[in-house]
Tab-separated table of C-alpha atoms in Angstrom:
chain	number	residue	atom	x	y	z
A	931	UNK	CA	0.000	0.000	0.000
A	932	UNK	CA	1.205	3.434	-0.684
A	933	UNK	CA	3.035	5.390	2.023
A	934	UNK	CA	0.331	8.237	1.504
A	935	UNK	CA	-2.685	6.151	2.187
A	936	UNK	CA	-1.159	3.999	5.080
A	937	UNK	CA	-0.568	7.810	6.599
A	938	UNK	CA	-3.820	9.146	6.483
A	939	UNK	CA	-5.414	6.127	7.569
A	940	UNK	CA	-3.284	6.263	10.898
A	941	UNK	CA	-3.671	10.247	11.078
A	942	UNK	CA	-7.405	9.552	10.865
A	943	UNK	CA	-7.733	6.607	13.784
A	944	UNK	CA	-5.432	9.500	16.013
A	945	UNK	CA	-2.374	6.877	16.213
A	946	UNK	CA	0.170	9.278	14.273
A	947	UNK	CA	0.222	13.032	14.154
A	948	UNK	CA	0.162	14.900	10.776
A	949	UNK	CA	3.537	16.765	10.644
A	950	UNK	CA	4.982	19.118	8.071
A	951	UNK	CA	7.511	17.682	5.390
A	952	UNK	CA	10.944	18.714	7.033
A	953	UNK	CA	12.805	21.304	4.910
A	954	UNK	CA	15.361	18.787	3.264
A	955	UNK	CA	17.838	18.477	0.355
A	956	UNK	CA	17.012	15.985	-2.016
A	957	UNK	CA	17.798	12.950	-2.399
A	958	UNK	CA	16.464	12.208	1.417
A	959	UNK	CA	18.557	10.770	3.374
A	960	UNK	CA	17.279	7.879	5.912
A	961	UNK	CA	17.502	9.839	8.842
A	962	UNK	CA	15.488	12.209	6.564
A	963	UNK	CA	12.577	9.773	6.114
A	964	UNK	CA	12.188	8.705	9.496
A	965	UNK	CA	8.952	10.628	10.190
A	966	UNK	CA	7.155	8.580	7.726
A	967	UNK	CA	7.463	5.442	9.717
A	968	UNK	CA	4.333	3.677	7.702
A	969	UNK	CA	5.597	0.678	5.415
A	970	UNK	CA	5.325	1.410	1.923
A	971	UNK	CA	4.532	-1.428	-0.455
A	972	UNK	CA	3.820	-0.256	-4.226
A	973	UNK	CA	1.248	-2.187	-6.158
A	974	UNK	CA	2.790	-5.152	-8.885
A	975	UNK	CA	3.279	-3.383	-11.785
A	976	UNK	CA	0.617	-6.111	-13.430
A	977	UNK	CA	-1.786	-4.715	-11.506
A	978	UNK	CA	-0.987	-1.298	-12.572
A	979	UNK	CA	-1.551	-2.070	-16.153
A	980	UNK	CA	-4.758	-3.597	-15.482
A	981	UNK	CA	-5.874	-0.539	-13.623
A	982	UNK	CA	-5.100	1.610	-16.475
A	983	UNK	CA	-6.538	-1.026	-19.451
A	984	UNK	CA	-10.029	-1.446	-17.145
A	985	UNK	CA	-9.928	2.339	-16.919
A	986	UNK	CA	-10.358	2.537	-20.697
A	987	UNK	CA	-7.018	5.177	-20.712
A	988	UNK	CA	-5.671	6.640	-23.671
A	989	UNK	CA	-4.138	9.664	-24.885
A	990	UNK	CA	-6.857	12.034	-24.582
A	991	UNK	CA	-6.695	11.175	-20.589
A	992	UNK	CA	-5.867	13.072	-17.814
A	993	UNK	CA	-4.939	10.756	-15.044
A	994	UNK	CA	-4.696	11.737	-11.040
A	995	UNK	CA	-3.663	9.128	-8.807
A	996	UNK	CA	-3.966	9.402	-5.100
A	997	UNK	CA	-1.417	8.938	-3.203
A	998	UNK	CA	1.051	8.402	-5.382
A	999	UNK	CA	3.990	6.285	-3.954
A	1000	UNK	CA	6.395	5.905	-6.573
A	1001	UNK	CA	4.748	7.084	-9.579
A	1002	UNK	CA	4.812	4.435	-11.384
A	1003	UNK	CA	0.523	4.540	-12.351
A	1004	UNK	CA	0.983	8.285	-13.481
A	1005	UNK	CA	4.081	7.449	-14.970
A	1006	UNK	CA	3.121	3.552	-16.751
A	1007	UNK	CA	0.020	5.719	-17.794
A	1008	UNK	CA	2.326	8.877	-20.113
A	1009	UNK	CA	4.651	5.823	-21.102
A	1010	UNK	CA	2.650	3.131	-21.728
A	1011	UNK	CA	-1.286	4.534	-22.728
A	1012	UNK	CA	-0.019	8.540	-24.030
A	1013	UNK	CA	-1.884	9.791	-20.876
A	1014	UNK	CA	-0.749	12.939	-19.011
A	1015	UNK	CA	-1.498	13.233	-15.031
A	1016	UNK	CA	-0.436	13.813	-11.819
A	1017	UNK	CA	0.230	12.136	-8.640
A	1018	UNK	CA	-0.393	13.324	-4.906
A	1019	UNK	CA	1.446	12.162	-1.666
A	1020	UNK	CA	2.625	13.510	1.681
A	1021	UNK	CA	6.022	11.717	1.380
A	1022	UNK	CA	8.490	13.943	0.254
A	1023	UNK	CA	10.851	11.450	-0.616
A	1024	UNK	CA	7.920	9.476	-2.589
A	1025	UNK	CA	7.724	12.862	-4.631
A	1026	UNK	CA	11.248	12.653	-5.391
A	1027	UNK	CA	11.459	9.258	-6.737
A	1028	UNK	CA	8.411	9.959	-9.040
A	1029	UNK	CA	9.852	12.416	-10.571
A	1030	UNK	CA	12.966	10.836	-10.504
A	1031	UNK	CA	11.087	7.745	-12.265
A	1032	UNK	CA	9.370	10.168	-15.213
A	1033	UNK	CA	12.848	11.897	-16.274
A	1034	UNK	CA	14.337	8.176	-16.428
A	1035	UNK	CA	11.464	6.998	-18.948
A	1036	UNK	CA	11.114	10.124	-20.468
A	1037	UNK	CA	7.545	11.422	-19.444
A	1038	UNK	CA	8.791	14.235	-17.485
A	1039	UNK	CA	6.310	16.910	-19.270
A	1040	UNK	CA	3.320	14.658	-19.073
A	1041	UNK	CA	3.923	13.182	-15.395
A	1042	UNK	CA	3.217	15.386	-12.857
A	1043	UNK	CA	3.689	15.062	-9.396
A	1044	UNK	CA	2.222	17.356	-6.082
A	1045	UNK	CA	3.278	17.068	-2.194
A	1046	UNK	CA	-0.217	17.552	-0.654
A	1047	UNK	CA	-3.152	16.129	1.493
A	1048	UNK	CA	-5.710	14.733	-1.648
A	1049	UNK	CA	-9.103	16.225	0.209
A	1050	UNK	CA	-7.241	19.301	-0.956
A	1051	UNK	CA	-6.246	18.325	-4.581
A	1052	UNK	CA	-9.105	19.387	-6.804
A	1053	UNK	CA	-10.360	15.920	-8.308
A	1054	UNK	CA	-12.562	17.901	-11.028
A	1055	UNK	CA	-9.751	18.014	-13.540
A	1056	UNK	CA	-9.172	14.631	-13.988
A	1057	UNK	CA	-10.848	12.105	-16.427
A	1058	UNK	CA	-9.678	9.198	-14.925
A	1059	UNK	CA	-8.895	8.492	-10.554
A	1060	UNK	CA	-6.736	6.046	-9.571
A	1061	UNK	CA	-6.279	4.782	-5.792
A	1062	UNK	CA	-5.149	1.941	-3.569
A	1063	UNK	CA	-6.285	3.696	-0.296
A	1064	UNK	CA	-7.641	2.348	3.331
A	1065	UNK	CA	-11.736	1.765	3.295
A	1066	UNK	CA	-12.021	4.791	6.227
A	1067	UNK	CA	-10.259	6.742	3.286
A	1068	UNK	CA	-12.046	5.492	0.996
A	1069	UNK	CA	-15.542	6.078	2.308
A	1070	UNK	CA	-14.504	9.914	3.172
A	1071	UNK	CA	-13.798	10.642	-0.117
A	1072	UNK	CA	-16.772	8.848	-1.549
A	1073	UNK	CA	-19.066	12.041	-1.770
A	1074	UNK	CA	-16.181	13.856	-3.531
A	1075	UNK	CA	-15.762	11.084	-6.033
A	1076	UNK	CA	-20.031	10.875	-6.785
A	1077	UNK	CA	-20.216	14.917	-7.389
A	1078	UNK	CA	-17.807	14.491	-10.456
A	1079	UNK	CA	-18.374	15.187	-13.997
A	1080	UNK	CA	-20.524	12.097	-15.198
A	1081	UNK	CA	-18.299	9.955	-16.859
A	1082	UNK	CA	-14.986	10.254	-14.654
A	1083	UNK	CA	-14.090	7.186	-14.415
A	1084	UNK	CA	-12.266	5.477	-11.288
A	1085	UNK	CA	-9.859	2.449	-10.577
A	1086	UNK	CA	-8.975	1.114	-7.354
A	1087	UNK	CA	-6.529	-1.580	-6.255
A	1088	UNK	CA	-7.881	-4.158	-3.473
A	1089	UNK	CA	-10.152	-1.759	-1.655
A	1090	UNK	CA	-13.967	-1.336	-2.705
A	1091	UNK	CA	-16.803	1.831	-2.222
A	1092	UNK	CA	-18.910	-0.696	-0.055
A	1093	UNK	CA	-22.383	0.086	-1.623
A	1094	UNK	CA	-21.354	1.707	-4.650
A	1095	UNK	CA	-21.125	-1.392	-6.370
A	1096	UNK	CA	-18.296	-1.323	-9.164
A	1097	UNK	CA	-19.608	-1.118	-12.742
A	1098	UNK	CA	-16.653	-3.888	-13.672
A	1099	UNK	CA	-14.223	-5.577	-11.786
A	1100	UNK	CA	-10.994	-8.007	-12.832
A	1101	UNK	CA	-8.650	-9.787	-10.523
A	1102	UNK	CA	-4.658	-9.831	-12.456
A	1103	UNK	CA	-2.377	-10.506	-9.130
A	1104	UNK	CA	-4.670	-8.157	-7.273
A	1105	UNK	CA	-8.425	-7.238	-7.348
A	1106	UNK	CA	-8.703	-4.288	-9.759
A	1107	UNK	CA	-12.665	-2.490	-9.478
A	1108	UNK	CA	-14.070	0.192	-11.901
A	1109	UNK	CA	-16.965	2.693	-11.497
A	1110	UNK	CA	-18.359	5.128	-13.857
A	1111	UNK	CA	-19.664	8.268	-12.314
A	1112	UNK	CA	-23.179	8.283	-13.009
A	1113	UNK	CA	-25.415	11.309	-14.548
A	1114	UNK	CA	-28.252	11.919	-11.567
A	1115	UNK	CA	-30.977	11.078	-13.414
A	1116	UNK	CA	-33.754	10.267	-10.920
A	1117	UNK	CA	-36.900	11.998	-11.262
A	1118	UNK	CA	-39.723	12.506	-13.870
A	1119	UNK	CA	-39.592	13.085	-17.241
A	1120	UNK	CA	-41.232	14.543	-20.072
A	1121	UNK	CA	-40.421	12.637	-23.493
A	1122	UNK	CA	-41.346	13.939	-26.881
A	1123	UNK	CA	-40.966	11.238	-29.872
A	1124	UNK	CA	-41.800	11.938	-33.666
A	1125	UNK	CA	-41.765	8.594	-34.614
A	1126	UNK	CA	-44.537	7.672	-37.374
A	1127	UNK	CA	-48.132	7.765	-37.478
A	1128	UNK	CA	-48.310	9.908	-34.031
A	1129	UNK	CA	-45.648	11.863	-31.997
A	1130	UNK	CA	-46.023	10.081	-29.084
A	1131	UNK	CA	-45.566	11.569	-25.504
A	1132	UNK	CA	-43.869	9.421	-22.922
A	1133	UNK	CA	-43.822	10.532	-19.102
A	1134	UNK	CA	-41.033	8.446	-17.654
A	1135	UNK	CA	-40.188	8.315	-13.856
A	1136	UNK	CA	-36.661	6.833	-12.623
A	1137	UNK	CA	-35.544	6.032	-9.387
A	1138	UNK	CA	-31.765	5.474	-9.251
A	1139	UNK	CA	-29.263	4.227	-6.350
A	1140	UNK	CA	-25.265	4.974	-7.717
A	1141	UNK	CA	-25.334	3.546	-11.192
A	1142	UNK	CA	-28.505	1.158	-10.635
A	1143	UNK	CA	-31.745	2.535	-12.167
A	1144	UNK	CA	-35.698	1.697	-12.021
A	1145	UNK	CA	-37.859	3.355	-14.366
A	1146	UNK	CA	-42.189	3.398	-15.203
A	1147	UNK	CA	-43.884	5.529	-17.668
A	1148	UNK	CA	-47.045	6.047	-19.003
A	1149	UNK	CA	-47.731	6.762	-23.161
A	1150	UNK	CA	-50.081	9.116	-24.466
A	1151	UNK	CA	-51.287	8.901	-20.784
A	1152	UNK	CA	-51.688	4.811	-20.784
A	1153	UNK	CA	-49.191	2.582	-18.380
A	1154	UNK	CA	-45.902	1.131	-20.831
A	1155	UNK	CA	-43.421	-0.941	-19.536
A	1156	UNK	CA	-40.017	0.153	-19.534
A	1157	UNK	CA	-37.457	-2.564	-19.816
A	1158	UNK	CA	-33.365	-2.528	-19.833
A	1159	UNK	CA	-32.771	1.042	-18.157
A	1160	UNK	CA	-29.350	1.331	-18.043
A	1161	UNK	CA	-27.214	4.679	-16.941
A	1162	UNK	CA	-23.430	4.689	-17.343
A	1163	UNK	CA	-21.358	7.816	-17.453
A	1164	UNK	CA	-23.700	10.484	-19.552
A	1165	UNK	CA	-24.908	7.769	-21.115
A	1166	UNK	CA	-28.689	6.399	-20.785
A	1167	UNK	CA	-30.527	3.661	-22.631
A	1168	UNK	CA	-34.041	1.715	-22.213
A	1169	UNK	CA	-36.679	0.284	-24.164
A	1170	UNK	CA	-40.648	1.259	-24.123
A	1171	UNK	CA	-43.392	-1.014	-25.246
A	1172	UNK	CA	-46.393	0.866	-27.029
A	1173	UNK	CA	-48.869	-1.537	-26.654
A	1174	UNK	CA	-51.468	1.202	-27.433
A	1175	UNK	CA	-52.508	-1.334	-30.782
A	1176	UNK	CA	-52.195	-4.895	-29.010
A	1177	UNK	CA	-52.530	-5.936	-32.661
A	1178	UNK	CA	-49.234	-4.026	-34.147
A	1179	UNK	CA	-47.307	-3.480	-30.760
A	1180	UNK	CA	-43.861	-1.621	-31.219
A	1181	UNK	CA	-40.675	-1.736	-29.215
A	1182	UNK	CA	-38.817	1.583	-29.039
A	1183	UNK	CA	-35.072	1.329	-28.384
A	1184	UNK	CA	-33.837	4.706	-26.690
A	1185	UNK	CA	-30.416	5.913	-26.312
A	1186	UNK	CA	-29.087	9.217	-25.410
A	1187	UNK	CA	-26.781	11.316	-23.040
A	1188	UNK	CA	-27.955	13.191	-19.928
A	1189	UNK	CA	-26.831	16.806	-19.982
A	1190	UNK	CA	-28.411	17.937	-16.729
A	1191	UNK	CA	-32.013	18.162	-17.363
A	1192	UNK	CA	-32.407	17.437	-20.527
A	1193	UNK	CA	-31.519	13.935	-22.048
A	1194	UNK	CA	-31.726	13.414	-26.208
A	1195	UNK	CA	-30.676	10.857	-28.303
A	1196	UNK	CA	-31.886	8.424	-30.829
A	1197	UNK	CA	-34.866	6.281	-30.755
A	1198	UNK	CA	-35.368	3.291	-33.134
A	1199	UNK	CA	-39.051	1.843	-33.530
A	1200	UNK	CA	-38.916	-1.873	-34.718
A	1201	UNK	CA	-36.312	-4.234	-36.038
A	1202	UNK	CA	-34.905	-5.202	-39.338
A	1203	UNK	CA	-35.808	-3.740	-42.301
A	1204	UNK	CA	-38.869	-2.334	-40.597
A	1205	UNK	CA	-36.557	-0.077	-38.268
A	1206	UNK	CA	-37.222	3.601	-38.386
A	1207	UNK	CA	-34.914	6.235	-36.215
A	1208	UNK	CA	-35.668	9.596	-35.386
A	1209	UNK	CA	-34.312	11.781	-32.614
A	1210	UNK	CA	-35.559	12.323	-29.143
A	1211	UNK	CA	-35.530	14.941	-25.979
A	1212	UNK	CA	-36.884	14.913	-22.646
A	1213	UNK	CA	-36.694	17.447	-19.956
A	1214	UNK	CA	-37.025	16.495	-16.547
A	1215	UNK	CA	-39.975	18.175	-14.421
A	1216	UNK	CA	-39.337	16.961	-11.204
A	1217	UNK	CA	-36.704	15.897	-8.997
């Protein structure tokens, strides 16, 4: 485990005082480094690359990893996947080897590293969160990690969010878990859709817990089941029955993004060569 999270954890139970990072010359010496008297243990490089392949990273990526250690996720990330990012840690010496570690493979300008406490790093400008942090951590900063920008996605070795499920999760050497942040998408809905003979109008109501979502609506004002909700990131999908013609029922297939409240997408109406698509938009009414 990284010296940063083994810190905090023991800051937090009251068993080690915070101190300030002693004014020292790099490279620390041993004497220099005695403060930090938590073991640290870096994750199996393995187990790094998994992180970063479940975490979908590529160039267009900005990666913050918290607490840091070494460097080598922010680091493997610039070398390996054409990321850029930044790591946070309290060790000083930690800091130093990081950046020690991105001059040797070359990454310098797109590995960043920052000496500081992570509830004071601004999470917002990242795409992608890394961590291998205690639960009590863990569950402190699960708030911060929910009020992101749907679609930040985050990777954590060994330790879970309890009952934020993960959306994936792969075990190479070590357990590796993914979640999505999820648009907040739980209330009612008004949906307009122009699909041939009628525009029909579709009040929808979710309910959502994390990434999980249930959802009802009515159609031109008569009950529809709604089947296959499914939120991840922005992203939002389900399928409505009209069963207004028992005769000639038709499936809809929605799918969309969630800016706020509004969500629009496409809708297709059959299968086959009987598919039609047109667009739709709904804007949420209440909360």
């Amino acid at each position: 485990m990284r010296g940063y999270s083994r810190l905090v954890g023991f800051v937090a139970l009251g068993l080690l005082a915070p101190q300030a990072a002693p004014a020292q010359t790099f490279p620390f010496s041993a004497e220099a480094r005695t403060h930090f008297d938590v073991p640290y243990v870096p994750t199996p490089q393995v187990t790094v690359d998994e992180m970063l392949r479940l975490g979908g990273v590529g160039p267009g990526d900005f990666i913050l990893d918290l607490g840091s250690g070494d460097g080598r996720i922010v680091v493997t990330a610039a070398q390996k996947f054409g990321a850029r990012g930044m790591g946070v840690d309290l060790d000083p010496h930690l800091i130093y080897q990081s950046e020690e570690r991105a001059r040797a493979a070359g990454v310098e300008d797109r590995a960043k590293f920052q000496q500081q406490d992570l509830f004071k790093t601004d999470l917002r400008q990242a795409t992608v969160i890394t961590m291998y942090l205690l639960p009590g951590v863990v569950r402190k900063l699960k708030p911060h990690l929910l009020a992101l920008k749907p679609g930040t996605r985050i990777v954590s070795h060994d330790f879970d969010m309890e009952d934020w499920k993960p959306d994936r999760m792969t075990t190479i050497r070590k357990n590796v878990m993914l979640w999505i942040v999820p648009a907040p998408v739980a209330g009612r809905w008004q949906v307009r859709v122009p699909v041939p003979p009628i525009e029909r109008q579709i009040e929808l109501e979710l309910t959502q817990r994390y990434q999980e979502i249930g959802a009802h609506s009515r159609l031109n004002g008569v009950p529809a089941q709604v089947w296959e909700a499914k939120i991840e990131g922005d992203r939002i999908s389900y399928v409505v029955v009209d069963s207004s013609d028992r005769e000639n029922e038709a499936t809809l297939y929605f799918s969309g993004r969630v800016n706020g409240d509004v969500m629009e997408g496409d809708v297709v109406q059959g299968v086959g060569a009987s598919r039609v698509t047109a667009r739709w938009r709904a804007t949420r009414i209440v909360r």
